[in-house]
Amino acid sequence: MNWDNIRNSSGIKNISTLTVATISGNSISALFWLYLAGLLGQENYGELGYLIAIAGITSNVALIGGVWVMTVYTAKEKEVQPVLYLISIISSGISAIILYVIFQNSGLSIYVIGFVIFNLTLAEIQGRKLYQTYAKFFVLQKLFFVLISLALFQVIGADGILLGYGLSYIPFLNRMYSSLKTKKYNFKFIKEKSGFIANNYSLDLTGSITGQIDKLMIVPLFGFGLLGNYYLGLQVISILSIIPGVIFTYILPQDASGKSTNKLKIITVLGSVILAILGVFLAPIVVPMIFPEYKESISLIPILSISIIPSTISSMYTSKFLGKEKSSYVVIGYIISTIVLVLGILILTEIFQVVGLAIAYVLSASVLAIFLISINYLKRSYFGEKLNDG
């Protein structure tokens, strides 16, 4: 896909559809999370973030093969959907049982099963480039999340939020069920591509650990109250990162199909600079007016906002590597990034206290971006390997 293709009616329509849906869906979710921050208070909000971190890592353990395998091979028109659904639904059921035995929390278990169902479904739709269907499913899940969680909160309190989150995924089971009914389980292809699948599974798992380990570390170090402030800061970052996320959703199947998206990636990175500036200067003014209780977030948000730039760069290179089935580079990058994050939290919080958390987060995101850029440069310059034709 060259730049002219991006500008044609189909390309503009698809990007517009994804943009409207992602902005709408993520705005619904983000505003609800902000509403919950005021509703629950620092301690309960932090505890909810802690439980979601546990559920998030477990969900990615259960996603055998990972969502990128589904997206990439569906885009390449390979029939891998039934076998990936079957393996992941079995593993998610086992994971859900283990979680319930440990925590006695049905919300955690239902979240894991629902997460697997929904994210594999979205990955298949994304791979097929059914952007309107993707948009519909994405927004509906956010609406279900808000409505079900609020209803359950009125009945059983804070525990209802996590339970509602898990239940919001379940209505999308039908598409998975339709795929499973075909009984075209291509285990041979899975075996042939076991290396790429293993790398992508490692990618999803290390990515999840990188994204959640900070929350798991904050609780024993600082308690649920500070985690609540940190979690609020991350919600602000998620709002600012909506547009880069839209572009990533669009370009991954394009890259997997061998179409160039370089100019769009450059524009996205430039846009992330503007978004980071907004976070640095605007968010610290607005957030205290709405959430006066979350005082520590005022010092965290400006620094966290800087991470939008390297995170966007990383997502662009991640799409490139995944499209060329070179996911091992991204896995290594995530491992390095996780190590930097853990060491950063342990060392920098001793020096800078709470602010050290935000610095460690930015450093982790920056190291990942630098690593992926370096690998791309080395492969092209020294080994003559073209990772992207555009």
Tab-separated table of C-alpha atoms in Angstrom, residues 240-378:
chain	number	residue	atom	x	y	z
A	240	LEU	CA	-3.730	10.647	25.010
A	241	SER	CA	-2.609	7.419	23.304
A	242	ILE	CA	-5.923	6.708	21.585
A	243	ILE	CA	-4.944	7.988	18.137
A	244	PRO	CA	-1.589	6.143	17.954
A	245	GLY	CA	-3.499	3.027	19.000
A	246	VAL	CA	-5.938	3.523	16.131
A	247	ILE	CA	-3.104	3.707	13.624
A	248	PHE	CA	-1.474	0.559	14.995
A	249	THR	CA	-4.765	-1.328	14.636
A	250	TYR	CA	-4.946	-0.230	11.012
A	251	ILE	CA	-1.342	-0.821	9.946
A	252	LEU	CA	-0.681	-4.258	11.453
A	253	PRO	CA	-2.752	-6.229	8.911
A	254	GLN	CA	-1.413	-3.929	6.189
A	255	ASP	CA	2.179	-4.716	7.180
A	256	ALA	CA	1.325	-8.413	7.412
A	257	SER	CA	0.021	-8.229	3.837
A	258	GLY	CA	3.292	-6.688	2.662
A	259	LYS	CA	1.935	-3.177	2.066
A	260	SER	CA	3.977	-0.094	2.923
A	261	THR	CA	2.714	2.228	5.663
A	262	ASN	CA	5.882	4.214	6.350
A	263	LYS	CA	4.524	7.712	5.709
A	264	LEU	CA	1.536	7.069	7.951
A	265	LYS	CA	3.893	5.849	10.681
A	266	ILE	CA	5.995	9.010	10.470
A	267	ILE	CA	2.919	11.226	10.792
A	268	THR	CA	1.740	9.171	13.782
A	269	VAL	CA	5.054	9.586	15.590
A	270	LEU	CA	5.016	13.349	14.962
A	271	GLY	CA	1.477	13.461	16.315
A	272	SER	CA	2.590	11.647	19.467
A	273	VAL	CA	4.960	14.534	20.228
A	274	ILE	CA	2.018	16.940	20.291
A	275	LEU	CA	0.028	14.565	22.514
A	276	ALA	CA	2.939	14.279	24.945
A	277	ILE	CA	3.199	18.076	25.176
A	278	LEU	CA	-0.496	18.263	26.017
A	279	GLY	CA	0.015	15.719	28.781
A	280	VAL	CA	3.017	17.548	30.213
A	281	PHE	CA	1.427	20.991	30.383
A	282	LEU	CA	-2.351	20.547	30.382
A	283	ALA	CA	-3.093	17.425	32.439
A	284	PRO	CA	-1.477	18.713	35.698
A	285	ILE	CA	-3.821	21.704	35.538
A	286	VAL	CA	-7.023	19.805	34.781
A	287	VAL	CA	-6.612	16.668	36.930
A	288	PRO	CA	-6.366	18.416	40.351
A	289	MET	CA	-9.551	20.335	39.581
A	290	ILE	CA	-11.462	17.072	39.070
A	291	PHE	CA	-9.616	14.758	41.491
A	292	PRO	CA	-8.281	16.839	44.406
A	293	GLU	CA	-7.818	13.665	46.480
A	294	TYR	CA	-5.202	12.279	44.076
A	295	LYS	CA	-2.404	14.697	44.937
A	296	GLU	CA	0.521	12.450	43.987
A	297	SER	CA	-0.789	12.113	40.435
A	298	ILE	CA	0.030	15.785	39.792
A	299	SER	CA	3.756	15.052	39.883
A	300	LEU	CA	3.421	11.729	38.050
A	301	ILE	CA	1.358	12.687	35.002
A	302	PRO	CA	3.746	15.189	33.312
A	303	ILE	CA	6.580	12.659	33.370
A	304	LEU	CA	4.374	9.720	32.365
A	305	SER	CA	3.140	11.748	29.380
A	306	ILE	CA	6.613	11.732	27.833
A	307	SER	CA	6.296	7.945	27.414
A	308	ILE	CA	3.704	8.467	24.667
A	309	ILE	CA	6.478	9.279	22.174
A	310	PRO	CA	8.675	6.172	22.622
A	311	SER	CA	5.601	3.969	23.034
A	312	THR	CA	4.261	5.147	19.684
A	313	ILE	CA	7.616	4.556	18.019
A	314	SER	CA	7.722	1.059	19.512
A	315	SER	CA	4.253	0.232	18.217
A	316	MET	CA	5.228	1.272	14.685
A	317	TYR	CA	8.296	-0.980	14.694
A	318	THR	CA	6.349	-3.761	16.401
A	319	SER	CA	3.890	-3.746	13.505
A	320	LYS	CA	6.782	-3.884	11.026
A	321	PHE	CA	8.479	-6.834	12.745
A	322	LEU	CA	5.252	-8.765	13.273
A	323	GLY	CA	4.228	-8.254	9.657
A	324	LYS	CA	7.528	-9.828	8.595
A	325	GLU	CA	7.190	-12.620	11.199
A	326	LYS	CA	10.224	-11.303	13.097
A	327	SER	CA	8.567	-11.220	16.497
A	328	SER	CA	11.638	-12.508	18.344
A	329	TYR	CA	13.167	-9.032	18.175
A	330	VAL	CA	10.130	-7.549	19.891
A	331	VAL	CA	10.204	-10.277	22.555
A	332	ILE	CA	13.819	-9.459	23.382
A	333	GLY	CA	12.931	-5.773	23.477
A	334	TYR	CA	10.118	-6.398	25.934
A	335	ILE	CA	12.365	-8.464	28.177
A	336	ILE	CA	14.967	-5.698	28.268
A	337	SER	CA	12.238	-3.117	28.858
A	338	THR	CA	10.828	-5.135	31.761
A	339	ILE	CA	14.243	-5.454	33.382
A	340	VAL	CA	14.754	-1.692	33.074
A	341	LEU	CA	11.317	-1.053	34.583
A	342	VAL	CA	11.882	-3.336	37.575
A	343	LEU	CA	15.367	-2.004	38.301
A	344	GLY	CA	14.168	1.535	37.729
A	345	ILE	CA	11.372	1.210	40.270
A	346	LEU	CA	13.683	-0.333	42.851
A	347	ILE	CA	16.529	2.158	42.375
A	348	LEU	CA	14.851	5.401	41.320
A	349	THR	CA	12.170	5.349	44.017
A	350	GLU	CA	14.981	5.315	46.567
A	351	ILE	CA	16.385	8.482	45.000
A	352	PHE	CA	13.317	10.376	43.768
A	353	GLN	CA	10.566	8.749	45.851
A	354	VAL	CA	7.189	8.703	44.056
A	355	VAL	CA	8.488	10.540	40.986
A	356	GLY	CA	10.929	7.669	40.472
A	357	LEU	CA	7.990	5.487	39.416
A	358	ALA	CA	7.197	7.766	36.489
A	359	ILE	CA	10.862	8.103	35.499
A	360	ALA	CA	11.247	4.313	35.492
A	361	TYR	CA	8.144	3.988	33.311
A	362	VAL	CA	9.489	6.469	30.739
A	363	LEU	CA	12.935	4.876	30.739
A	364	SER	CA	11.404	1.450	30.139
A	365	ALA	CA	9.367	2.708	27.170
A	366	SER	CA	12.379	4.577	25.775
A	367	VAL	CA	14.704	1.575	25.995
A	368	LEU	CA	12.205	-0.552	24.068
A	369	ALA	CA	11.947	2.056	21.301
A	370	ILE	CA	15.726	2.482	21.074
A	371	PHE	CA	16.244	-1.273	20.917
A	372	LEU	CA	13.724	-1.791	18.095
A	373	ILE	CA	15.137	1.137	16.114
A	374	SER	CA	18.651	-0.242	16.554
A	375	ILE	CA	17.692	-3.750	15.455
A	376	ASN	CA	15.950	-2.388	12.373
A	377	TYR	CA	19.016	-0.303	11.486
A	378	LEU	CA	21.464	-3.156	12.056
